mmCIF file of C-alpha atoms in Angstrom:
data_model
loop_
_atom_site.group_PDB
_atom_site.id
_atom_site.type_symbol
_atom_site.label_atom_id
_atom_site.label_comp_id
_atom_site.label_asym_id
_atom_site.label_seq_id
_atom_site.Cartn_x
_atom_site.Cartn_y
_atom_site.Cartn_z
ATOM 1 C CA UNK A 411 7.827 5.960 6.387
ATOM 2 C CA UNK A 412 10.026 4.766 3.760
ATOM 3 C CA UNK A 413 10.047 1.202 2.352
ATOM 4 C CA UNK A 414 13.041 0.112 4.245
ATOM 5 C CA UNK A 415 11.234 0.977 7.680
ATOM 6 C CA UNK A 416 8.354 -1.256 6.848
ATOM 7 C CA UNK A 417 8.933 -4.723 8.471
ATOM 8 C CA UNK A 418 10.368 -7.506 6.480
ATOM 9 C CA UNK A 419 7.078 -9.884 7.144
ATOM 10 C CA UNK A 420 5.072 -7.080 5.649
ATOM 11 C CA UNK A 421 7.432 -6.277 2.808
ATOM 12 C CA UNK A 422 7.447 -9.770 1.527
ATOM 13 C CA UNK A 423 3.141 -9.666 1.319
ATOM 14 C CA UNK A 424 1.764 -9.158 -2.267
ATOM 15 C CA UNK A 425 -0.564 -6.014 -2.676
ATOM 16 C CA UNK A 426 -3.702 -8.483 -2.211
ATOM 17 C CA UNK A 427 -2.387 -10.315 0.740
ATOM 18 C CA UNK A 428 -1.543 -7.012 2.655
ATOM 19 C CA UNK A 429 -5.085 -5.561 1.757
ATOM 20 C CA UNK A 430 -6.528 -8.595 2.983
ATOM 21 C CA UNK A 431 -4.621 -8.636 6.004
ATOM 22 C CA UNK A 432 -5.394 -4.999 6.665
ATOM 23 C CA UNK A 433 -9.297 -5.702 6.034
ATOM 24 C CA UNK A 434 -9.333 -8.074 8.375
ATOM 25 C CA UNK A 435 -7.945 -5.938 11.133
ATOM 26 C CA UNK A 436 -10.377 -2.928 10.122
ATOM 27 C CA UNK A 437 -13.245 -5.479 10.945
ATOM 28 C CA UNK A 438 -11.950 -6.669 14.089
ATOM 29 C CA UNK A 439 -11.291 -3.212 15.427
ATOM 30 C CA UNK A 440 -14.841 -2.008 14.281
ATOM 31 C CA UNK A 441 -16.091 -4.852 16.253
ATOM 32 C CA UNK A 442 -14.381 -3.089 19.544
ATOM 33 C CA UNK A 443 -14.007 -6.681 21.137
ATOM 34 C CA UNK A 444 -10.160 -6.440 21.364
ATOM 35 C CA UNK A 445 -8.338 -5.246 24.451
ATOM 36 C CA UNK A 446 -6.955 -1.825 24.424
ATOM 37 C CA UNK A 447 -3.176 -2.984 24.069
ATOM 38 C CA UNK A 448 -4.038 -5.770 21.275
ATOM 39 C CA UNK A 449 -6.258 -2.750 19.648
ATOM 40 C CA UNK A 450 -3.295 -0.377 19.687
ATOM 41 C CA UNK A 451 -0.908 -2.967 18.107
ATOM 42 C CA UNK A 452 -3.420 -3.953 15.575
ATOM 43 C CA UNK A 453 -3.770 -0.398 14.407
ATOM 44 C CA UNK A 454 -0.262 0.121 14.375
ATOM 45 C CA UNK A 455 0.352 -2.851 11.993
ATOM 46 C CA UNK A 456 -2.997 -1.660 10.144
ATOM 47 C CA UNK A 457 -1.006 1.614 9.426
ATOM 48 C CA UNK A 458 2.150 -0.248 8.097
ATOM 49 C CA UNK A 459 0.193 -2.362 5.999
ATOM 50 C CA UNK A 460 -1.602 0.576 4.394
ATOM 51 C CA UNK A 461 1.690 2.289 3.826
ATOM 52 C CA UNK A 462 2.983 -1.067 2.255
ATOM 53 C CA UNK A 463 -0.218 -1.136 -0.319
ATOM 54 C CA UNK A 464 0.316 2.736 -1.280
ATOM 55 C CA UNK A 465 3.812 1.751 -2.140
ATOM 56 C CA UNK A 466 2.882 -1.323 -4.306
ATOM 57 C CA UNK A 467 0.249 0.693 -6.067
ATOM 58 C CA UNK A 468 2.636 3.630 -6.853
ATOM 59 C CA UNK A 469 5.130 1.147 -8.088
ATOM 60 C CA UNK A 470 2.586 -0.720 -10.231
ATOM 61 C CA UNK A 471 1.337 3.023 -11.442
ATOM 62 C CA UNK A 472 5.094 3.932 -12.295
ATOM 63 C CA UNK A 473 5.399 0.580 -14.445
ATOM 64 C CA UNK A 474 2.288 1.385 -16.250
ATOM 65 C CA UNK A 475 2.882 5.062 -17.292
ATOM 66 C CA UNK A 476 4.850 6.405 -19.937
ATOM 67 C CA UNK A 477 6.773 9.491 -20.903
ATOM 68 C CA UNK A 478 5.009 11.916 -23.328
ATOM 69 C CA UNK A 479 5.307 15.389 -24.645
ATOM 70 C CA UNK A 480 2.623 17.919 -24.694
ATOM 71 C CA UNK A 481 2.004 19.821 -27.842
ATOM 72 C CA UNK A 482 4.352 22.777 -26.787
ATOM 73 C CA UNK A 483 7.218 19.933 -25.821
ATOM 74 C CA UNK A 484 6.666 19.886 -22.094
ATOM 75 C CA UNK A 485 7.470 16.435 -20.763
ATOM 76 C CA UNK A 486 4.878 14.611 -18.756
ATOM 77 C CA UNK A 487 3.331 11.274 -18.356
ATOM 78 C CA UNK A 488 0.421 9.235 -19.567
ATOM 79 C CA UNK A 489 -0.998 5.855 -18.991
ATOM 80 C CA UNK A 490 0.812 3.350 -21.248
ATOM 81 C CA UNK A 491 -0.998 1.467 -24.056
ATOM 82 C CA UNK A 492 -1.411 -1.652 -22.714
ATOM 83 C CA UNK A 493 -3.343 -4.056 -24.923
#
């Protein structure tokens, strides 16, 4: 699922907000008290929230990696030296 297929209301959530909502959905589903249709809708939203969190983490990782060269000259990445 590409980022553009994530609904706008979820796209605007920070990583922390999306993760919090996802945790709430998981807790509710684990309790098993929801009606089937509600549980399915919650599961679907949870799946989208999970994907959104993965995208946010990938973006953050890309921002903190830097390009480096191996001893043989092969380009690669390594964690950035962030103080």
